Tab-separated table of C-alpha atoms in Angstrom:
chain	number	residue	atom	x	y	z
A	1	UNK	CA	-11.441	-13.391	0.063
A	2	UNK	CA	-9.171	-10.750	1.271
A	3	UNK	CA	-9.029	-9.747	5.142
A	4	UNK	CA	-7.406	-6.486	5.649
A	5	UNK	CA	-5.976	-6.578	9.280
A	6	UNK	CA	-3.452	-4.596	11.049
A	7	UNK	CA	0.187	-5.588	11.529
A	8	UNK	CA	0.589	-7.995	14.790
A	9	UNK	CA	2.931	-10.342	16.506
A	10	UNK	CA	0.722	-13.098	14.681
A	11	UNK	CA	2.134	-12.149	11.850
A	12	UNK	CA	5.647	-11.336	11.990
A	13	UNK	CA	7.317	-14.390	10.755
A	14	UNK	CA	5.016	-13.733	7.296
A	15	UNK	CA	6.027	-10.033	6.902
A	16	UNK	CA	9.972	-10.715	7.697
A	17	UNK	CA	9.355	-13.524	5.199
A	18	UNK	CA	7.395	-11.084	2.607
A	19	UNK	CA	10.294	-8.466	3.253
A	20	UNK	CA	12.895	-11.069	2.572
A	21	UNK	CA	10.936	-12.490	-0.763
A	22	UNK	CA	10.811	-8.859	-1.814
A	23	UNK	CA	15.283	-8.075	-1.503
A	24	UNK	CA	15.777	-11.538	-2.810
A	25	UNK	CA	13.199	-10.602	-6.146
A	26	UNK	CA	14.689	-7.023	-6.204
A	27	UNK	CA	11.170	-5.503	-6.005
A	28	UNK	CA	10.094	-2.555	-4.166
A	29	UNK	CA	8.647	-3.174	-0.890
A	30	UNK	CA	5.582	-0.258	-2.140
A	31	UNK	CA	2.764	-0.061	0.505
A	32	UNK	CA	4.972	-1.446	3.409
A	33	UNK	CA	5.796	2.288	5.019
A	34	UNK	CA	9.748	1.560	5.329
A	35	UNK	CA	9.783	-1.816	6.381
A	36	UNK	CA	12.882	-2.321	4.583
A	37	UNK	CA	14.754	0.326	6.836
A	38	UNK	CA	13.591	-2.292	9.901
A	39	UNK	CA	15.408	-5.288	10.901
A	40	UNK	CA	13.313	-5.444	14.353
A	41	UNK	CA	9.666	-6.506	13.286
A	42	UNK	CA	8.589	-5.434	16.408
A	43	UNK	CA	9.889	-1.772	15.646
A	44	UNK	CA	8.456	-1.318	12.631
A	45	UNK	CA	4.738	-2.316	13.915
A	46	UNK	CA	5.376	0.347	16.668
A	47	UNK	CA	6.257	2.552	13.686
A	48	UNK	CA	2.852	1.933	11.820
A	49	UNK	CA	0.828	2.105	14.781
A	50	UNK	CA	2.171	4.940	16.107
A	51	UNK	CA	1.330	6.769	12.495
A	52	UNK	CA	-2.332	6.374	12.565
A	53	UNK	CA	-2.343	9.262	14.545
A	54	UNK	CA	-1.515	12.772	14.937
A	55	UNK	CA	0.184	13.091	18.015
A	56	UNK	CA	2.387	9.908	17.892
A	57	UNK	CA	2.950	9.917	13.618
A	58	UNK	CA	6.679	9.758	12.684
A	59	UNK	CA	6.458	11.255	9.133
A	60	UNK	CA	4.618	14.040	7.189
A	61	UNK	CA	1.017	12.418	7.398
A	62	UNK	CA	-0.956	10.319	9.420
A	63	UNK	CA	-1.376	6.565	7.690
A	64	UNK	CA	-2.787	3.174	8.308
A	65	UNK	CA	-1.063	0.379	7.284
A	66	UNK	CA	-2.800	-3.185	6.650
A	67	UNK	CA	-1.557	-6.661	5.931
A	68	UNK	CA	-3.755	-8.400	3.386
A	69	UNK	CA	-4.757	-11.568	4.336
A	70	UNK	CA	-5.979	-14.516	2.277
A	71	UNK	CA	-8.589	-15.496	4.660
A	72	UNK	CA	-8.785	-19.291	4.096
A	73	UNK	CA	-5.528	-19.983	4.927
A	74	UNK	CA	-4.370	-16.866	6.256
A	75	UNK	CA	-1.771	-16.253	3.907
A	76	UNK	CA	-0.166	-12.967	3.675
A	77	UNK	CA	-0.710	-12.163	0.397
A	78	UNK	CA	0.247	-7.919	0.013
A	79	UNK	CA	0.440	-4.524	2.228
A	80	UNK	CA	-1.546	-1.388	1.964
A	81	UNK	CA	-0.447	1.628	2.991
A	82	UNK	CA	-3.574	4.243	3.139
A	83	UNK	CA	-2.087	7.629	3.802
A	84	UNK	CA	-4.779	10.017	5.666
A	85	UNK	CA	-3.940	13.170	3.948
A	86	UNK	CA	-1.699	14.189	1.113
A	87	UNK	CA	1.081	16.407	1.241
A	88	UNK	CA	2.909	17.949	-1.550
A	89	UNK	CA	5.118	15.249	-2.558
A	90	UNK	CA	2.113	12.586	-2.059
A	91	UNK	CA	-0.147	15.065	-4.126
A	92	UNK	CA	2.057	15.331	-7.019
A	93	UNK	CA	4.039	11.193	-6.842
A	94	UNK	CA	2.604	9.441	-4.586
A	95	UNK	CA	-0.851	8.785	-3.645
A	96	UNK	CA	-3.304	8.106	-1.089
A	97	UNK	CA	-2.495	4.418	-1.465
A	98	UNK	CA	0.521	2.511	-2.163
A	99	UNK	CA	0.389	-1.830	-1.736
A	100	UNK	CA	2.215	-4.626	-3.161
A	101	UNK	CA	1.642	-8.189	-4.026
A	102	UNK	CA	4.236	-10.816	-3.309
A	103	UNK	CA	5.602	-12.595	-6.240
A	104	UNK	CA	3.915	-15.857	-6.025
A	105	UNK	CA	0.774	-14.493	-5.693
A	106	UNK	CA	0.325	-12.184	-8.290
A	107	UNK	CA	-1.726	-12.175	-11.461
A	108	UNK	CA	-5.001	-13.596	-9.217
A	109	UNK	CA	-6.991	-10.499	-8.625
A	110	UNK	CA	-5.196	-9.988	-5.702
A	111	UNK	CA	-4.492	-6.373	-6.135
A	112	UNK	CA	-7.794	-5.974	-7.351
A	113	UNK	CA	-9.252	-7.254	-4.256
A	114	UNK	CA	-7.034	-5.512	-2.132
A	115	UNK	CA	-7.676	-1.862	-3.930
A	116	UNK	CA	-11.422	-2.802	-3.469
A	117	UNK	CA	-11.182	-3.473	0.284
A	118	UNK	CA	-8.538	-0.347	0.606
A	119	UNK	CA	-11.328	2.038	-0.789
A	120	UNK	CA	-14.221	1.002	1.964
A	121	UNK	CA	-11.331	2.138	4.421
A	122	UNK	CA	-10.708	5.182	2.563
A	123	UNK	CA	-14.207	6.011	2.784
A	124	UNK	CA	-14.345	4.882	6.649
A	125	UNK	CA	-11.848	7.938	7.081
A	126	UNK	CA	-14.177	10.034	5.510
A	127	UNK	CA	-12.518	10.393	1.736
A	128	UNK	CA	-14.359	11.078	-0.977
A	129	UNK	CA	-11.846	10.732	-3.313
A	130	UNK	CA	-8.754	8.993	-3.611
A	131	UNK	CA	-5.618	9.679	-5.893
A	132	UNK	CA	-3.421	6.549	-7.008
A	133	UNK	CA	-0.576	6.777	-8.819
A	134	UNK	CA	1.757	4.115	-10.683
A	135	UNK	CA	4.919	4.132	-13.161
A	136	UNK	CA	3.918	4.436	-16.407
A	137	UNK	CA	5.452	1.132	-17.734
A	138	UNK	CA	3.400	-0.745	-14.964
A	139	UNK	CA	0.554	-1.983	-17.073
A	140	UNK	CA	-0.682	-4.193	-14.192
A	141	UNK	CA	-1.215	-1.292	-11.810
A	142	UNK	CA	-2.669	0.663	-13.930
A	143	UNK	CA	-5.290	-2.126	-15.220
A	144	UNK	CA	-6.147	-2.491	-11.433
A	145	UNK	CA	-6.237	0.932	-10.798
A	146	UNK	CA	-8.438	1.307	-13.807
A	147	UNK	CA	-10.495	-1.927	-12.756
A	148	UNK	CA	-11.720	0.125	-9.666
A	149	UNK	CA	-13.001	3.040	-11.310
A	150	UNK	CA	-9.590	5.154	-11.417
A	151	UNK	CA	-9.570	8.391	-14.254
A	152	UNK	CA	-6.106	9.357	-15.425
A	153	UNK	CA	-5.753	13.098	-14.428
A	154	UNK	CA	-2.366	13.480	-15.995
A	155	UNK	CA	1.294	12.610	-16.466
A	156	UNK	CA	4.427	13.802	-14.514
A	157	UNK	CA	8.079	13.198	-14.345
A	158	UNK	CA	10.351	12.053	-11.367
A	159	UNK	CA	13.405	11.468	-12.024
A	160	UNK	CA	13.400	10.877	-15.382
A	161	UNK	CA	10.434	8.517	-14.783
A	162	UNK	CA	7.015	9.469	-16.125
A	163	UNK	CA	4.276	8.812	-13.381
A	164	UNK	CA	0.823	8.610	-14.039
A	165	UNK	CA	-1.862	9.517	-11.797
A	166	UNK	CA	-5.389	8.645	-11.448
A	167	UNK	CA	-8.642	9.493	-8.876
A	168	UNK	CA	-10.615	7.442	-7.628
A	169	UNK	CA	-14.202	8.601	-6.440
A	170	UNK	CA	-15.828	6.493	-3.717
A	171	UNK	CA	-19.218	5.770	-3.781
């Protein structure tokens, strides 16, 4: 089972260790708001904290960030990032959530889990609906998107990258 809990000294050594996994594998740290632009764990937790809300939030929307732990060993296992609100770019790219899996733990329903858990937050901040979005040519995220009751609205290009997105409606 999957704990969603927020970023704390408890867990620094695993998230500069999932950050580290992450450069080493060349994968994108998705879901982690910037942690690779920190090199001080204890300035990026400020950072995440301070972006739940309005009056302290250091970018464009408000957003919670959790650490997805495997609760029988407390493993870090992924990071969700549940923006608040969207704003253009996050309308039309990006998405109310964005999370990632580390390498080892992948293809175990992680994500799935993780997505499911993500969505009883979403709907804790009062959301109805959320919008997801992946790369086309990532069949896994869009199977788990899918999985959790995600309709493909359309297609769009970035950057000569087509980008699919899909709503969610919470129950």
């Amino acid at each position: 089972m999957i704990l969603l809990v927020k970023p704390s000294m408890e867990y620094k050594n695993q998230v500069l260790q999932y950050k580290s996994e992450f450069i080493q594998n060349g994968d994108d740290l998705a879901g982690t708001s910037y942690l690779e632009e920190y090199d001080v764990y204890e300035e990026w937790m400020k950072f995440v904290l301070d972006n739940e809300n309005e009056s302290t939030k250091h970018t464009e929307v408000t957003a919670s960030v959790f650490l997805a732990i495997r609760e029988e060993d407390n493993k870090l296992v992924g990071i969700i990032n549940i923006r608040h609100e969207l704003n253009e770019y996050l309308y039309n790219y990006g998405g109310h959530i964005g999370y990632s899996v580390r390498k080892d733990e992948r293809r175990k329903g992680y994500a799935k889990e993780m997505l499911k858990v993500s969505l009883k937050e979403c709907s804790k901040l009062g959301m109805s609906k959320v919008l997801l979005t992946c790369d086309v040519n990532n069949i896994a995220s869009a199977k788990t998107i899918k999985a959790c009751g995600g309709i493909l609205e359309n297609e769009v290009f970035k950057d000569g990258e087509v980008i699919q997105r899909y709503w969610i409606f919470i129950k």
